[in-house]
mmCIF file of C-alpha atoms in Angstrom:
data_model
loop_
_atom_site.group_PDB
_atom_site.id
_atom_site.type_symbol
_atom_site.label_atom_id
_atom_site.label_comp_id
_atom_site.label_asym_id
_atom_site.label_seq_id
_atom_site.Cartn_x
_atom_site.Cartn_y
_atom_site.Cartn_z
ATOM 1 C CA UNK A 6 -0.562 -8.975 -8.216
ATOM 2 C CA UNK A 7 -2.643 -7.582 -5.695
ATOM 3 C CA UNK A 8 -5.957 -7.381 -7.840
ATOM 4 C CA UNK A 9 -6.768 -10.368 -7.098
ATOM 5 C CA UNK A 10 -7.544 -9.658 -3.668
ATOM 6 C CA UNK A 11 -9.025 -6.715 -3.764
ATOM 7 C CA UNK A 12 -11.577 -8.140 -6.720
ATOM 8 C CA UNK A 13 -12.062 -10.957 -4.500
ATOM 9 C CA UNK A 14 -13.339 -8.510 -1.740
ATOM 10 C CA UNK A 15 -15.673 -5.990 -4.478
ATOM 11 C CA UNK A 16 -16.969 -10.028 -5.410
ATOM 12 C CA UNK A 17 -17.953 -10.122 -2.105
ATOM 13 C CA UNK A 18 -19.435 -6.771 -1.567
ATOM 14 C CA UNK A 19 -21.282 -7.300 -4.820
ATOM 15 C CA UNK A 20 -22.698 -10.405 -3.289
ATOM 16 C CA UNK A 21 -23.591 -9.312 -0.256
ATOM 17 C CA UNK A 22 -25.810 -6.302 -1.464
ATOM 18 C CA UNK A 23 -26.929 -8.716 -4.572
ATOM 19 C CA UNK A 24 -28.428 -11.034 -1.404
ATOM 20 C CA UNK A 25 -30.105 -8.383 0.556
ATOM 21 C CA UNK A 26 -32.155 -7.255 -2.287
ATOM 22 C CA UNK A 27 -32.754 -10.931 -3.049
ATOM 23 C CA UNK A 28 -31.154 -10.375 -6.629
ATOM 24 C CA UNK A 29 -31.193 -13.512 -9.082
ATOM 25 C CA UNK A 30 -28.579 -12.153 -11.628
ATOM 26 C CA UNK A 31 -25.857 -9.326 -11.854
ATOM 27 C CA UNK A 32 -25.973 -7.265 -15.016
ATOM 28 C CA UNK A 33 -22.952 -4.854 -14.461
ATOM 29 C CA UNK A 34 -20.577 -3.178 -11.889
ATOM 30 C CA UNK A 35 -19.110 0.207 -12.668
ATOM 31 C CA UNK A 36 -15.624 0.537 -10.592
ATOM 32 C CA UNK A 37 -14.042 3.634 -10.067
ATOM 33 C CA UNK A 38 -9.837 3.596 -9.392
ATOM 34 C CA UNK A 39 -7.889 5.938 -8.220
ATOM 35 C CA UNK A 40 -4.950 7.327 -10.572
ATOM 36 C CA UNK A 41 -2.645 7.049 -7.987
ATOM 37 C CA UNK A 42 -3.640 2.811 -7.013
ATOM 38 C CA UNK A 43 -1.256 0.192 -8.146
ATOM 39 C CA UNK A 44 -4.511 -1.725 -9.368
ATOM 40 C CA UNK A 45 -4.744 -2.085 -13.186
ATOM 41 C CA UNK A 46 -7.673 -2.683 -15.056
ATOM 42 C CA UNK A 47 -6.402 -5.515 -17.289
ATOM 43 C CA UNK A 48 -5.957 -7.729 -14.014
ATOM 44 C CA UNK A 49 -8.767 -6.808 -12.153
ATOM 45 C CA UNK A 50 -10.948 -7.934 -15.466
ATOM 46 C CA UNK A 51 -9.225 -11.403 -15.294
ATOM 47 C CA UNK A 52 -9.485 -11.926 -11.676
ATOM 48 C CA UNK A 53 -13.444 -10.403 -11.627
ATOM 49 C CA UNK A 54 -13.362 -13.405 -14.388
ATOM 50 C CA UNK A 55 -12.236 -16.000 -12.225
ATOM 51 C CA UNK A 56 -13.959 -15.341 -9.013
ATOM 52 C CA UNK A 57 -17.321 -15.026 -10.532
ATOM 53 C CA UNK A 58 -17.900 -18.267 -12.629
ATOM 54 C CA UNK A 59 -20.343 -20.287 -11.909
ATOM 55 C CA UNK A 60 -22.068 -17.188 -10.007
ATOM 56 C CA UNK A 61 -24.471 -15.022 -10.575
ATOM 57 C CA UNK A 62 -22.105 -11.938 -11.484
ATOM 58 C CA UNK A 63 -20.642 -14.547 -14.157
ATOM 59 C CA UNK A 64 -21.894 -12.608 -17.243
ATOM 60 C CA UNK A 65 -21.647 -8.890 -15.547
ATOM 61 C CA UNK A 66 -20.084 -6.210 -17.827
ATOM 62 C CA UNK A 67 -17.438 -4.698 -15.894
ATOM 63 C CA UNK A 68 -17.161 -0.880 -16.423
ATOM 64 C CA UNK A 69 -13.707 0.822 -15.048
ATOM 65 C CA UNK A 70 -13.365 4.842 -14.559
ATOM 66 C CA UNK A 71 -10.430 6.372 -13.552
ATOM 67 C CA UNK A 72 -11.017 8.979 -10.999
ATOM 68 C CA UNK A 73 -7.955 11.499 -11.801
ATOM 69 C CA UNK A 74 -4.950 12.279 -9.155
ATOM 70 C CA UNK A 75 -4.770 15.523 -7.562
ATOM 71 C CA UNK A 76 -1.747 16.788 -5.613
ATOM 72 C CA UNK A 77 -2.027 19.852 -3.187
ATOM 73 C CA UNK A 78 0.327 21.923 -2.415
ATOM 74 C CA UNK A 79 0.838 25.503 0.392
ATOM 75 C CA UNK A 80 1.352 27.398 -2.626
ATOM 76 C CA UNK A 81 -2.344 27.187 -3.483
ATOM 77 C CA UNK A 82 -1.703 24.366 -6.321
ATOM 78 C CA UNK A 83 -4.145 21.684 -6.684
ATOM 79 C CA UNK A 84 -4.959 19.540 -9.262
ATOM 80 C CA UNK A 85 -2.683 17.235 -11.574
ATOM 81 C CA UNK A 86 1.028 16.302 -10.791
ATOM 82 C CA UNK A 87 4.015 17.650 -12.603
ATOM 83 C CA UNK A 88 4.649 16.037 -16.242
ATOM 84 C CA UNK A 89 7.443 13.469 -16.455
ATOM 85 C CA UNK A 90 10.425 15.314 -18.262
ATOM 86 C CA UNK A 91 11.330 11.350 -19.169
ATOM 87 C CA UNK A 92 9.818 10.543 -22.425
ATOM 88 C CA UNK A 93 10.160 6.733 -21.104
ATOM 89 C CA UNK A 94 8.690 7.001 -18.277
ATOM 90 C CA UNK A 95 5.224 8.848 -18.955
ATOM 91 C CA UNK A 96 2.794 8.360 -16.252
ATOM 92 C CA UNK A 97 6.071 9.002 -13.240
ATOM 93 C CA UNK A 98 4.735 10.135 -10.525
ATOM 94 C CA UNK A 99 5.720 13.474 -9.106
ATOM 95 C CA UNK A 100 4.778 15.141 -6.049
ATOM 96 C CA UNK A 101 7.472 18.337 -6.772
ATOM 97 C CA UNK A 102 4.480 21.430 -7.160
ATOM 98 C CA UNK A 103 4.380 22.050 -10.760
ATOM 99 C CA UNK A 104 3.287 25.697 -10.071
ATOM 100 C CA UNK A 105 6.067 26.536 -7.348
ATOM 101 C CA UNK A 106 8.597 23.617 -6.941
ATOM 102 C CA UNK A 107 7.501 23.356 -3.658
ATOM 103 C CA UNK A 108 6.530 19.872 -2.305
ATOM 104 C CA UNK A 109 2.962 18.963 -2.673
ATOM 105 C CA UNK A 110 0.753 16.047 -1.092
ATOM 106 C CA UNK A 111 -1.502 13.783 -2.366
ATOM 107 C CA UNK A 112 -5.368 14.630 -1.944
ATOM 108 C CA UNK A 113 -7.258 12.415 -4.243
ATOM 109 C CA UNK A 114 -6.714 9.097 -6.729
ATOM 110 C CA UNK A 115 -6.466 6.003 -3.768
ATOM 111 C CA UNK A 116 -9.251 5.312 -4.288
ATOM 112 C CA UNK A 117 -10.860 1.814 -5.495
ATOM 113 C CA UNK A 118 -14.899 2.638 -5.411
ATOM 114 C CA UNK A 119 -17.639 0.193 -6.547
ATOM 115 C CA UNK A 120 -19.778 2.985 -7.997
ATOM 116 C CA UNK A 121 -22.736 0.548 -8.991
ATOM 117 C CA UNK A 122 -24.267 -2.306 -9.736
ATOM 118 C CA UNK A 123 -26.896 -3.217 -12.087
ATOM 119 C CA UNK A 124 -28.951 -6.548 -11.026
ATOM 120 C CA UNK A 125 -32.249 -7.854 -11.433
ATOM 121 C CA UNK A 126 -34.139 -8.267 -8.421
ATOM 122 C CA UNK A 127 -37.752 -9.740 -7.650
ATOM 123 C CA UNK A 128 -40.576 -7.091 -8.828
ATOM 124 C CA UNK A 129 -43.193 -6.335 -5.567
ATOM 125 C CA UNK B 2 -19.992 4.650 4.999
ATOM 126 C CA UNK B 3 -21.625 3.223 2.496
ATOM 127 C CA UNK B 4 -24.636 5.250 0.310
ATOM 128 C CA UNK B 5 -26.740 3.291 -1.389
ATOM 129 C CA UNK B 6 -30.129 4.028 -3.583
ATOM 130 C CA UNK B 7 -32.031 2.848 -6.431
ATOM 131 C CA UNK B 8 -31.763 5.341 -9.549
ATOM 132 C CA UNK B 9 -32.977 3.277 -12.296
ATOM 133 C CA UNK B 10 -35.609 1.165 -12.685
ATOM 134 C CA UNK B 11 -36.194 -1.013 -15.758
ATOM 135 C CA UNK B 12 -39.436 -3.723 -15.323
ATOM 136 C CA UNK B 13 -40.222 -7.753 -16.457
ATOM 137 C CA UNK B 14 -43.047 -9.439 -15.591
ATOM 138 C CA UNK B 15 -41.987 -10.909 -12.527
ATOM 139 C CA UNK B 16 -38.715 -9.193 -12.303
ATOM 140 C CA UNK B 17 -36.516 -5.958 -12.809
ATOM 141 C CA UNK B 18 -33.537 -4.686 -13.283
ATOM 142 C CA UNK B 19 -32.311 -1.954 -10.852
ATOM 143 C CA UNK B 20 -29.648 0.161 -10.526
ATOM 144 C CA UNK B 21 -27.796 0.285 -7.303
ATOM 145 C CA UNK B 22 -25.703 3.582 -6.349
ATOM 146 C CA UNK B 23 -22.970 2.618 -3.907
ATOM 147 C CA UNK B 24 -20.096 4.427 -2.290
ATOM 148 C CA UNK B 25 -18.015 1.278 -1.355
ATOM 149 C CA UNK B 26 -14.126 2.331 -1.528
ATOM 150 C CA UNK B 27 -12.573 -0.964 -0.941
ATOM 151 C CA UNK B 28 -9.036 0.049 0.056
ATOM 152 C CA UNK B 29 -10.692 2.296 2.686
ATOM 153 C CA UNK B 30 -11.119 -0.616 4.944
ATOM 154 C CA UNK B 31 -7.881 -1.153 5.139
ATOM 155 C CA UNK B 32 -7.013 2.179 5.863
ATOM 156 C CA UNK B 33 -9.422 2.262 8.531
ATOM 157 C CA UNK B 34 -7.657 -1.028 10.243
ATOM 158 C CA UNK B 35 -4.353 1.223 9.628
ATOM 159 C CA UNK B 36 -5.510 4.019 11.682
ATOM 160 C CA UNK B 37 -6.618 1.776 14.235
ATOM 161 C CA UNK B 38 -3.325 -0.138 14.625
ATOM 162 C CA UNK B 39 -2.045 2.918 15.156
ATOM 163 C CA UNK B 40 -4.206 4.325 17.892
ATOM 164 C CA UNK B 41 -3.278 0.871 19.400
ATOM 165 C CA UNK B 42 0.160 2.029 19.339
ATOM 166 C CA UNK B 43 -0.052 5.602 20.610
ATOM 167 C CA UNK B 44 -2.086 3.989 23.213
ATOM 168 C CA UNK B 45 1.050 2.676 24.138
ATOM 169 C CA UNK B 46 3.492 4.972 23.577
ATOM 170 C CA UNK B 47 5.706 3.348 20.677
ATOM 171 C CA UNK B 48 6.493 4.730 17.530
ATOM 172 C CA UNK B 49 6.520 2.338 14.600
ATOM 173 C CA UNK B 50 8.383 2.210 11.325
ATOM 174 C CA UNK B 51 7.488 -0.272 8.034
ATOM 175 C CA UNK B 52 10.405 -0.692 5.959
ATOM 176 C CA UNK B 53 9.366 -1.459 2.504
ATOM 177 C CA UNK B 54 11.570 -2.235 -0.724
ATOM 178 C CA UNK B 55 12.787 -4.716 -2.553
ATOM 179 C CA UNK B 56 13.785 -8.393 -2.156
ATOM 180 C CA UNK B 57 17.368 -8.256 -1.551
ATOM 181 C CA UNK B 58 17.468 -4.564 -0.970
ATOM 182 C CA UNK B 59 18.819 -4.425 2.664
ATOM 183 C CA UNK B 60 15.493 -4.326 4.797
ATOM 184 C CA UNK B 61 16.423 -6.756 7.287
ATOM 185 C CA UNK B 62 20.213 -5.859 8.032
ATOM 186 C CA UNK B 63 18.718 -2.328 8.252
ATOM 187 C CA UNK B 64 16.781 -2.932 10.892
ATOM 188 C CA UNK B 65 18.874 -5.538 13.102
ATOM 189 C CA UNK B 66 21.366 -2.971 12.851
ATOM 190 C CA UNK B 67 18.634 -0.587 14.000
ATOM 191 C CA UNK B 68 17.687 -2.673 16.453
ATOM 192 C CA UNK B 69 21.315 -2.944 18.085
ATOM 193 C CA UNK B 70 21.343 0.621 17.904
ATOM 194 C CA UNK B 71 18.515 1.466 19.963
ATOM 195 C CA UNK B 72 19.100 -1.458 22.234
ATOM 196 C CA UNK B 73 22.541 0.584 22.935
ATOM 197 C CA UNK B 74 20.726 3.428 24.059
ATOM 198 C CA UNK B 75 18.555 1.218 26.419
ATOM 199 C CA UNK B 76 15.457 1.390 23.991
ATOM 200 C CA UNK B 77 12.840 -1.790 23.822
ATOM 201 C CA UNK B 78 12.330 -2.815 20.509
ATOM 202 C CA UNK B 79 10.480 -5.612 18.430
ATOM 203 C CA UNK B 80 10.329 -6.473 14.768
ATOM 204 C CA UNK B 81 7.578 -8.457 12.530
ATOM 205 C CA UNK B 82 8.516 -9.830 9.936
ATOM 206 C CA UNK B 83 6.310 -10.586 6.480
ATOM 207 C CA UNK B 84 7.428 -12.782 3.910
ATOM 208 C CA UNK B 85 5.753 -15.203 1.925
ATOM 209 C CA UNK B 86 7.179 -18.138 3.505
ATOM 210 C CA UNK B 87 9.921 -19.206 5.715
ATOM 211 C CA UNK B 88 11.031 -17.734 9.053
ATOM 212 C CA UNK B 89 14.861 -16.617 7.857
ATOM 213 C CA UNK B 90 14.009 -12.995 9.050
ATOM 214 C CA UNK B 91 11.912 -13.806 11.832
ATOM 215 C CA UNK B 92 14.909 -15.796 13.159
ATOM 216 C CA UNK B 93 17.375 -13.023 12.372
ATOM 217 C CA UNK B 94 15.642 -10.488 14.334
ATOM 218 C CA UNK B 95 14.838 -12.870 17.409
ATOM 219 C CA UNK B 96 18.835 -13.804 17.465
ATOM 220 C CA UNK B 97 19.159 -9.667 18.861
ATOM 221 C CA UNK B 98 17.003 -10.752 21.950
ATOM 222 C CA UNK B 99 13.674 -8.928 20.909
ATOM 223 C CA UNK B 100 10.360 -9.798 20.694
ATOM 224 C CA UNK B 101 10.037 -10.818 16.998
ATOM 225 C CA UNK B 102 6.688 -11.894 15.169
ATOM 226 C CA UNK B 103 6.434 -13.751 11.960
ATOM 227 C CA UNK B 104 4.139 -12.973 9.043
ATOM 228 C CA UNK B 105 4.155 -15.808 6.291
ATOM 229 C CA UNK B 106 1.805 -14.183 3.809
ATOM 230 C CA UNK B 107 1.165 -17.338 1.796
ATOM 231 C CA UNK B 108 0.362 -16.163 -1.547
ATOM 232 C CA UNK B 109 -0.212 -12.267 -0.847
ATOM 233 C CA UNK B 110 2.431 -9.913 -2.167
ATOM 234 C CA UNK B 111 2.049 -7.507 0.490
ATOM 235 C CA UNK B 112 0.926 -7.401 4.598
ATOM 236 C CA UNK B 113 -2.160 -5.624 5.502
ATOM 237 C CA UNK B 114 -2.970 -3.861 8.446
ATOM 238 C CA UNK B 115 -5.409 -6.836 9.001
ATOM 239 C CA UNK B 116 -2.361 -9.366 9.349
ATOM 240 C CA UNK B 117 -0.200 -6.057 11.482
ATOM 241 C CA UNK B 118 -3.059 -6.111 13.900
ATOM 242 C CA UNK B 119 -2.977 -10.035 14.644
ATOM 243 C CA UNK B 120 0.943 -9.833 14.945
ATOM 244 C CA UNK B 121 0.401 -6.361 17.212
ATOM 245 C CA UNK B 122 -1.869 -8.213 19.592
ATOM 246 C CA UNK B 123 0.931 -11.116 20.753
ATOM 247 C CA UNK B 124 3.371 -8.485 21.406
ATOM 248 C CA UNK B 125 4.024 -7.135 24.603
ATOM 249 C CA UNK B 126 2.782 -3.422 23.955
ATOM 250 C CA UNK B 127 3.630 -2.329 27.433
ATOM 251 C CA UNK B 128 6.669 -3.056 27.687
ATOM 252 C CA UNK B 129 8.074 -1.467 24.021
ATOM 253 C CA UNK B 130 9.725 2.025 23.085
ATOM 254 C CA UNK B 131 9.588 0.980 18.840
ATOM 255 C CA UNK B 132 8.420 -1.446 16.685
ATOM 256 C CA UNK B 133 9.880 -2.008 13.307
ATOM 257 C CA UNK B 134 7.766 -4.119 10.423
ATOM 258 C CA UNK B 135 9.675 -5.490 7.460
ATOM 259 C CA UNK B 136 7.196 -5.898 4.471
ATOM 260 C CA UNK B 137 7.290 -8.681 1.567
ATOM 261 C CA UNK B 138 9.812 -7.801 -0.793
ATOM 262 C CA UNK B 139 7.813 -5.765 -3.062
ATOM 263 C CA UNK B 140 7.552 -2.303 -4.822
ATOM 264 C CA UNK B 141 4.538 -2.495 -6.328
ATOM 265 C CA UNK B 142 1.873 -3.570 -3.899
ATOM 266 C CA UNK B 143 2.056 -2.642 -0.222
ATOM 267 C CA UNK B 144 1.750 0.965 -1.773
ATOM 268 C CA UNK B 145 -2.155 0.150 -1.434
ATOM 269 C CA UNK B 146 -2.143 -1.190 2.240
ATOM 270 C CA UNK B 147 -0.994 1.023 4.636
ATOM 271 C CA UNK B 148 -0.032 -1.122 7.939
ATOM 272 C CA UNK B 149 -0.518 1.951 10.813
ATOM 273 C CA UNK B 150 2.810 2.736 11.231
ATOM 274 C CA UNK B 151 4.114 6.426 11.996
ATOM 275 C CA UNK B 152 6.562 6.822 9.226
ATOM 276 C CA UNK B 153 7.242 4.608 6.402
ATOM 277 C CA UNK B 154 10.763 3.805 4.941
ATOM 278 C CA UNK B 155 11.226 2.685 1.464
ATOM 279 C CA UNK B 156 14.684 0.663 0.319
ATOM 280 C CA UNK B 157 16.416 0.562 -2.162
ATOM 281 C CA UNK B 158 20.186 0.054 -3.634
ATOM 282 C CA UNK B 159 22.826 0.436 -6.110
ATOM 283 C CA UNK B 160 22.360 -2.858 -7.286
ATOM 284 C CA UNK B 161 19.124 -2.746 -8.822
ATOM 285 C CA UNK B 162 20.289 0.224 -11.125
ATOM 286 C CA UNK B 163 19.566 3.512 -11.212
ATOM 287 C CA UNK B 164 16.211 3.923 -12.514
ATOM 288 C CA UNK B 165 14.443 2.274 -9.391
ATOM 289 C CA UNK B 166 12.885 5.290 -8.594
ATOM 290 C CA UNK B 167 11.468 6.237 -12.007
ATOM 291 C CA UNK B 168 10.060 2.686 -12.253
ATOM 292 C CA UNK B 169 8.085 2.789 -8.815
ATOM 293 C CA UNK B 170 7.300 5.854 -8.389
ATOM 294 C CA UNK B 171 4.305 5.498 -6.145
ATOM 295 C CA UNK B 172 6.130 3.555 -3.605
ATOM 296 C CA UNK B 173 8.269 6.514 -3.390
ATOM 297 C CA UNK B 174 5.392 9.342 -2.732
ATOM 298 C CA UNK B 175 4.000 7.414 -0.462
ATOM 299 C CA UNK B 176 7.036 6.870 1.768
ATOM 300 C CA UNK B 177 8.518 9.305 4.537
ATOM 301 C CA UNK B 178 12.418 8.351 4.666
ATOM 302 C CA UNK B 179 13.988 6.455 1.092
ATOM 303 C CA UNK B 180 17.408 4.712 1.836
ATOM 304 C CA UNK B 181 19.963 4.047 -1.026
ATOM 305 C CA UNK B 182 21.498 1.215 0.195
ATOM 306 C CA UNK B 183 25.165 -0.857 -0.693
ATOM 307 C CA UNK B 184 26.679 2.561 -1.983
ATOM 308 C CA UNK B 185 29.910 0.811 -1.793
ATOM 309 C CA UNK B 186 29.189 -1.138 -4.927
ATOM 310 C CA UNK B 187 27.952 1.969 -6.518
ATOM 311 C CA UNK B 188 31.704 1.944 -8.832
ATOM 312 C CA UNK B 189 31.328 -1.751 -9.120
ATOM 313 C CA UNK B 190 27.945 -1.042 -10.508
ATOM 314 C CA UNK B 191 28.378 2.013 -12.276
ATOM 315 C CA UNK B 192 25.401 3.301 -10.906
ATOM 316 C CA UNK B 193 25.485 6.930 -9.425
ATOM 317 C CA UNK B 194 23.785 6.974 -5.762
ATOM 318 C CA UNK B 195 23.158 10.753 -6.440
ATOM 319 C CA UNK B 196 21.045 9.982 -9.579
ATOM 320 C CA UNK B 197 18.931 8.027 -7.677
ATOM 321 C CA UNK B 198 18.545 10.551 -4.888
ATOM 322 C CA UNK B 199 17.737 13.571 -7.075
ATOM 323 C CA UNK B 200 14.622 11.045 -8.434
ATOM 324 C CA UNK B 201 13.281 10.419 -5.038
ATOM 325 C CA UNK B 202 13.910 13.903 -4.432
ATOM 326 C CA UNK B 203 11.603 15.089 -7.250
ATOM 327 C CA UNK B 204 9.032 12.122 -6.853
ATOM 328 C CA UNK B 205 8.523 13.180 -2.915
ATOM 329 C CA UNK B 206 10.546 16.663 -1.665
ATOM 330 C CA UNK B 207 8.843 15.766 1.549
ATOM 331 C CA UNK B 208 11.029 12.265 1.962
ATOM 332 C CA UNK B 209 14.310 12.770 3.714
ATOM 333 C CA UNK B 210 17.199 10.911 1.862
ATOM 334 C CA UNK B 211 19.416 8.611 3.480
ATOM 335 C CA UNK B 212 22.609 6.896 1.830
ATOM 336 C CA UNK B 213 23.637 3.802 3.262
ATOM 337 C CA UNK B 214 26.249 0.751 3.429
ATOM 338 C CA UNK B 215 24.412 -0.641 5.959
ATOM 339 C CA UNK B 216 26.439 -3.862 5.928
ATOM 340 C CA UNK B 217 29.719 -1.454 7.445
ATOM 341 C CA UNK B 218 27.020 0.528 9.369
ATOM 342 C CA UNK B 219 26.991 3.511 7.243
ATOM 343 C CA UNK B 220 24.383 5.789 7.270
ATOM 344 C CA UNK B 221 22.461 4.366 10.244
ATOM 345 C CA UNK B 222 22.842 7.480 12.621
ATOM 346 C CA UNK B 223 21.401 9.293 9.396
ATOM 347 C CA UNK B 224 18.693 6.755 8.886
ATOM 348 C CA UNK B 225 17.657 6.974 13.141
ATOM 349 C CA UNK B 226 17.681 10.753 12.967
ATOM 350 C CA UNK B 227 15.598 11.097 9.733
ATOM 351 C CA UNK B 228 13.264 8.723 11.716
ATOM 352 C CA UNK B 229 13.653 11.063 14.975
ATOM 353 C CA UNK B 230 15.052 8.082 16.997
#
């Protein structure tokens, strides 16, 4: 529920670099999220729909990446969590080390990056 | 800090197209508002708690009975409280004689340390040990927005079933102390309170446990010492 806000503020970002390079029209944005968010991709592409008709970002192709989650942990571990033993529930999140047991903390994947943005500007 | 250049260039006659490279992390602003709330605090010398979980879970009671805890021991407290509309908690927390703020998010699912810092600044920061801040009702969301507070509590009970944890896991990682509240309906509900503690174990082993019946006042000298209070 919370894309919406969060598009609403990369709308403005967009829009405020699109003016200070005087842009006319915004081709494409490539956004990076984080693993770990609770933004998904499906909601951000309707709200990025809303908030930019009727402007110049109206036609941009949206282009999503996830950047992956890493976990760290004393051991020496780091990289991706522990697999779910839950068949149902896949994608759980677990922060128990998967080398030692241990408990590990989360070092990357919060992330929600506007990478770039493709627009056409005035040629001097 | 933002790093921006031009990689690509493609040309028109009067116009091109140009790739900009940006850096922009979003959420980061946020965060940064979150540290600074919290500077605000230390400045100040109070320790402060967000309760998170969800609607119905047992935030509120949780805290008044906090509250009347530390007000016991001679501790100043105060409480804001988000929802996204009325005042019902607001009011609840005022009626233990503390300075209370109300958040009424309107339409957002979640506070923000942006709407934490407004409520922060008509409190009376000298003269406060704690402050507690009851989120909206939400599992999902707030995991994105941290407020600036020094530990973060996430709530939960019996009555939603026992695979709350599995469900949210994020909210869970993210969180310092996880209560299982209204254990005395766990029969009535045939849900098994330990279940649910060996998931939050395995989603964070850094979050301390807490079972509650916070309505008898179970569990809340377990719930002040996992907060150090």
């Amino acid at each position: 529920m919370h894309e919406f806000s969060v598009m609403s503020q990369i709308v403005d970002a967009i829009m405020e670099e699109a003016k200070k390079r005087e842009a006319s029209k915004i081709e494409g944005v490539t956004i990076e999220l984080g693993e770990f968010t609770m933004l998904g991709e499906e909601q951000m592409r309707f709200s990025f729909e809303v908030l930019s008709k009727g402007t110049m970002m109206e036609d941009a192709t949206l282009v999503f990446r996830t950047t992956d989650g890493e976990i760290e942990c004393e051991c020496g571990f780091r990289g991706g969590m522990s697999p779910s033993d839950d068949a149902a529930h896949g994608s759980t999140l677990i922060l128990e080390c998967p080398k030692c047991g241990g408990a590990a903390a989360i070092v990357g994947g919060r992330e929600c990056v506007i990478r770039d943005i493709r627009m056409v500007v005035p040629d001097v | 800090m933002d790093k921006v250049l031009i990689s690509q260039v493609g040309f028109s006659t009067m116009h091109k197209v140009v790739t900009v490279d940006m850096e922009k992390d979003i959420l980061s602003a946020n965060r940064k508002l979150a540290d600074q709330n919290q500077a605000l605090l230390d400045e100040h010398g109070i320790r402060a708690f967000d309760f998170l979980g969800a609607i119905g879970s047992g935030k509120t009671l949780i805290i008044e009975r906090l509250i009347d805890k530390l007000k016991g021991d001679g501790k100043r407290c105060a409480a804001i409280a988000g929802d996204v509309a009325g005042d019902d908690d607001y009011r609840r927390f005022s009626a233990h004689g503390v300075a209370a703020e109300n958040i009424s998010t309107g339409k957002e699912c979640h506070l923000d340390a942006h709407m934490v810092d407004h409520a922060l600044e008509r409190l009376p920061l000298d003269d406060l040990d704690y402050v507690f801040v009851e989120n909206v009702g939400n599992l999902v969301c707030p995991v994105d927005f941290p407020l600036g507070s020094h530990k973060r509590v996430v709530v939960i009970s019996v009555t939603e079933g026992d695979d709350m944890v599995r469900k949210h896991p994020a909210i869970f990682a993210f969180s310092d102390v996880v209560v299982i509240n209204k254990v005395d309906l766990a029969d009535a509900m045939e849900v098994d309170p330990d279940s649910l503690a060996t998931d939050a174990r395995r989603t964070n082993p850094n979050a301390k446990v807490v079972i509650m019946n916070a309505r008898q006042g179970k569990g809340i000298d377990d719930l002040a010492e996992a907060l150090g209070l």
